[in-house]
Amino acid sequence: MFSYKTGFLALLVLVILSNAWHLSQRPKEASEVRSSKVVFVTGGTGPFRESAAAGAKEAAREFDLDLEVNMPKQAEGLEDQMKILSTLNPANLGGIALSPVDAEQQTRLINQLSAKTSVLTFDSDAPLSNRLGYAGA
């Protein structure tokens, strides 16, 4: 059974995925082609994050989108999460959903990613970044 927080997170994922799907459906100029691939990056591992990833996968199937789920190996694994984020090519993505481990240390990288694709934060925010939005309590 999903909790309220998990349901809210599933709603966030649905918004991200629908945005990516919408972007992939509208007519584009050759230089503006965007992928329908969305990357979902948690702040670590554990039952809540596993549940959130399962909701993201279900929404991706519903919208026929390519979803990549990345979970740092350690709970609150800043180093792992930074490695994951730094290997992404945002120009080839429809969006990134991110639960930042340390907003202060990650704002610069989030801004670099946001310059090339939509970035939404969930569960944990980076309010000083250029992210598109935040979903959480």
PDB file of N, CA and C in Angstrom, residues 53-91:
ATOM      1  N   ALA A  53      10.773   4.647  -7.048  1.00  0.00           N
ATOM      2  CA  ALA A  53      11.288   4.188  -8.339  1.00  0.00           C
ATOM      3  C   ALA A  53      10.275   3.285  -9.037  1.00  0.00           C
ATOM      4  N   ALA A  54       9.590   2.446  -8.282  1.00  0.00           N
ATOM      5  CA  ALA A  54       8.558   1.577  -8.871  1.00  0.00           C
ATOM      6  C   ALA A  54       7.428   2.417  -9.449  1.00  0.00           C
ATOM      7  N   GLY A  55       7.030   3.481  -8.749  1.00  0.00           N
ATOM      8  CA  GLY A  55       5.995   4.375  -9.267  1.00  0.00           C
ATOM      9  C   GLY A  55       6.440   5.087 -10.529  1.00  0.00           C
ATOM     10  N   ALA A  56       7.697   5.489 -10.561  1.00  0.00           N
ATOM     11  CA  ALA A  56       8.248   6.151 -11.752  1.00  0.00           C
ATOM     12  C   ALA A  56       8.241   5.193 -12.941  1.00  0.00           C
ATOM     13  N   LYS A  57       8.627   3.951 -12.700  1.00  0.00           N
ATOM     14  CA  LYS A  57       8.650   2.956 -13.785  1.00  0.00           C
ATOM     15  C   LYS A  57       7.247   2.690 -14.322  1.00  0.00           C
ATOM     16  N   GLU A  58       6.290   2.616 -13.423  1.00  0.00           N
ATOM     17  CA  GLU A  58       4.904   2.382 -13.848  1.00  0.00           C
ATOM     18  C   GLU A  58       4.389   3.546 -14.701  1.00  0.00           C
ATOM     19  N   ALA A  59       4.673   4.771 -14.271  1.00  0.00           N
ATOM     20  CA  ALA A  59       4.251   5.946 -15.046  1.00  0.00           C
ATOM     21  C   ALA A  59       4.947   5.976 -16.407  1.00  0.00           C
ATOM     22  N   ALA A  60       6.211   5.601 -16.451  1.00  0.00           N
ATOM     23  CA  ALA A  60       6.947   5.578 -17.726  1.00  0.00           C
ATOM     24  C   ALA A  60       6.327   4.581 -18.694  1.00  0.00           C
ATOM     25  N   ARG A  61       5.940   3.426 -18.184  1.00  0.00           N
ATOM     26  CA  ARG A  61       5.272   2.427 -19.043  1.00  0.00           C
ATOM     27  C   ARG A  61       3.956   2.981 -19.578  1.00  0.00           C
ATOM     28  N   GLU A  62       3.211   3.656 -18.708  1.00  0.00           N
ATOM     29  CA  GLU A  62       1.919   4.201 -19.111  1.00  0.00           C
ATOM     30  C   GLU A  62       2.056   5.230 -20.230  1.00  0.00           C
ATOM     31  N   PHE A  63       3.126   6.038 -20.170  1.00  0.00           N
ATOM     32  CA  PHE A  63       3.333   7.079 -21.178  1.00  0.00           C
ATOM     33  C   PHE A  63       4.292   6.649 -22.285  1.00  0.00           C
ATOM     34  N   ASP A  64       4.703   5.389 -22.266  1.00  0.00           N
ATOM     35  CA  ASP A  64       5.608   4.851 -23.268  1.00  0.00           C
ATOM     36  C   ASP A  64       6.878   5.698 -23.384  1.00  0.00           C
ATOM     37  N   LEU A  65       7.490   5.955 -22.235  1.00  0.00           N
ATOM     38  CA  LEU A  65       8.720   6.748 -22.182  1.00  0.00           C
ATOM     39  C   LEU A  65       9.877   5.891 -21.698  1.00  0.00           C
ATOM     40  N   ASP A  66      11.056   6.308 -22.063  1.00  0.00           N
ATOM     41  CA  ASP A  66      12.285   5.645 -21.642  1.00  0.00           C
ATOM     42  C   ASP A  66      12.708   6.245 -20.310  1.00  0.00           C
ATOM     43  N   LEU A  67      12.722   5.436 -19.260  1.00  0.00           N
ATOM     44  CA  LEU A  67      13.084   5.909 -17.924  1.00  0.00           C
ATOM     45  C   LEU A  67      14.342   5.204 -17.455  1.00  0.00           C
ATOM     46  N   GLU A  68      15.269   5.989 -16.964  1.00  0.00           N
ATOM     47  CA  GLU A  68      16.480   5.457 -16.349  1.00  0.00           C
ATOM     48  C   GLU A  68      16.433   5.827 -14.871  1.00  0.00           C
ATOM     49  N   VAL A  69      16.484   4.825 -14.007  1.00  0.00           N
ATOM     50  CA  VAL A  69      16.474   5.058 -12.567  1.00  0.00           C
ATOM     51  C   VAL A  69      17.886   4.861 -12.033  1.00  0.00           C
ATOM     52  N   ASN A  70      18.352   5.848 -11.283  1.00  0.00           N
ATOM     53  CA  ASN A  70      19.673   5.775 -10.662  1.00  0.00           C
ATOM     54  C   ASN A  70      19.540   5.994  -9.168  1.00  0.00           C
ATOM     55  N   MET A  71      20.112   5.077  -8.391  1.00  0.00           N
ATOM     56  CA  MET A  71      20.105   5.189  -6.941  1.00  0.00           C
ATOM     57  C   MET A  71      21.539   5.092  -6.434  1.00  0.00           C
ATOM     58  N   PRO A  72      21.994   6.124  -5.723  1.00  0.00           N
ATOM     59  CA  PRO A  72      23.314   5.983  -5.092  1.00  0.00           C
ATOM     60  C   PRO A  72      23.317   4.742  -4.197  1.00  0.00           C
ATOM     61  N   LYS A  73      24.451   4.073  -4.107  1.00  0.00           N
ATOM     62  CA  LYS A  73      24.526   2.820  -3.353  1.00  0.00           C
ATOM     63  C   LYS A  73      24.370   3.022  -1.856  1.00  0.00           C
ATOM     64  N   GLN A  74      24.757   4.194  -1.374  1.00  0.00           N
ATOM     65  CA  GLN A  74      24.645   4.472   0.059  1.00  0.00           C
ATOM     66  C   GLN A  74      23.477   5.421   0.311  1.00  0.00           C
ATOM     67  N   ALA A  75      22.855   5.270   1.478  1.00  0.00           N
ATOM     68  CA  ALA A  75      21.817   6.223   1.874  1.00  0.00           C
ATOM     69  C   ALA A  75      22.466   7.592   1.995  1.00  0.00           C
ATOM     70  N   GLU A  76      21.835   8.583   1.407  1.00  0.00           N
ATOM     71  CA  GLU A  76      22.368   9.950   1.402  1.00  0.00           C
ATOM     72  C   GLU A  76      23.791   9.981   0.842  1.00  0.00           C
ATOM     73  N   GLY A  77      23.998   9.246  -0.249  1.00  0.00           N
ATOM     74  CA  GLY A  77      25.321   9.118  -0.859  1.00  0.00           C
ATOM     75  C   GLY A  77      25.644  10.270  -1.801  1.00  0.00           C
ATOM     76  N   LEU A  78      26.149  11.366  -1.239  1.00  0.00           N
ATOM     77  CA  LEU A  78      26.459  12.553  -2.037  1.00  0.00           C
ATOM     78  C   LEU A  78      27.468  12.254  -3.135  1.00  0.00           C
ATOM     79  N   GLU A  79      28.544  11.596  -2.805  1.00  0.00           N
ATOM     80  CA  GLU A  79      29.583  11.322  -3.798  1.00  0.00           C
ATOM     81  C   GLU A  79      29.038  10.479  -4.950  1.00  0.00           C
ATOM     82  N   ASP A  80      28.282   9.432  -4.612  1.00  0.00           N
ATOM     83  CA  ASP A  80      27.683   8.584  -5.650  1.00  0.00           C
ATOM     84  C   ASP A  80      26.717   9.390  -6.515  1.00  0.00           C
ATOM     85  N   GLN A  81      25.886  10.221  -5.870  1.00  0.00           N
ATOM     86  CA  GLN A  81      24.907  10.998  -6.614  1.00  0.00           C
ATOM     87  C   GLN A  81      25.591  12.013  -7.538  1.00  0.00           C
ATOM     88  N   MET A  82      26.650  12.638  -7.064  1.00  0.00           N
ATOM     89  CA  MET A  82      27.381  13.601  -7.903  1.00  0.00           C
ATOM     90  C   MET A  82      27.987  12.895  -9.125  1.00  0.00           C
ATOM     91  N   LYS A  83      28.490  11.680  -8.936  1.00  0.00           N
ATOM     92  CA  LYS A  83      29.030  10.917 -10.073  1.00  0.00           C
ATOM     93  C   LYS A  83      27.930  10.622 -11.092  1.00  0.00           C
ATOM     94  N   ILE A  84      26.778  10.192 -10.587  1.00  0.00           N
ATOM     95  CA  ILE A  84      25.650   9.894 -11.475  1.00  0.00           C
ATOM     96  C   ILE A  84      25.277  11.138 -12.282  1.00  0.00           C
ATOM     97  N   LEU A  85      25.096  12.263 -11.595  1.00  0.00           N
ATOM     98  CA  LEU A  85      24.670  13.497 -12.261  1.00  0.00           C
ATOM     99  C   LEU A  85      25.709  14.005 -13.252  1.00  0.00           C
ATOM    100  N   SER A  86      26.977  13.883 -12.904  1.00  0.00           N
ATOM    101  CA  SER A  86      28.020  14.418 -13.783  1.00  0.00           C
ATOM    102  C   SER A  86      28.210  13.589 -15.049  1.00  0.00           C
ATOM    103  N   THR A  87      27.694  12.360 -15.063  1.00  0.00           N
ATOM    104  CA  THR A  87      27.813  11.543 -16.282  1.00  0.00           C
ATOM    105  C   THR A  87      26.635  11.722 -17.236  1.00  0.00           C
ATOM    106  N   LEU A  88      25.591  12.431 -16.794  1.00  0.00           N
ATOM    107  CA  LEU A  88      24.416  12.628 -17.651  1.00  0.00           C
ATOM    108  C   LEU A  88      24.702  13.636 -18.752  1.00  0.00           C
ATOM    109  N   ASN A  89      24.089  13.418 -19.901  1.00  0.00           N
ATOM    110  CA  ASN A  89      24.152  14.384 -20.994  1.00  0.00           C
ATOM    111  C   ASN A  89      22.765  15.018 -21.101  1.00  0.00           C
ATOM    112  N   PRO A  90      22.557  16.149 -20.420  1.00  0.00           N
ATOM    113  CA  PRO A  90      21.218  16.725 -20.347  1.00  0.00           C
ATOM    114  C   PRO A  90      20.627  17.123 -21.691  1.00  0.00           C
ATOM    115  N   ALA A  91      21.455  17.407 -22.675  1.00  0.00           N
ATOM    116  CA  ALA A  91      20.949  17.783 -23.993  1.00  0.00           C
ATOM    117  C   ALA A  91      20.213  16.622 -24.654  1.00  0.00           C
TER     118      ALA A  91
END
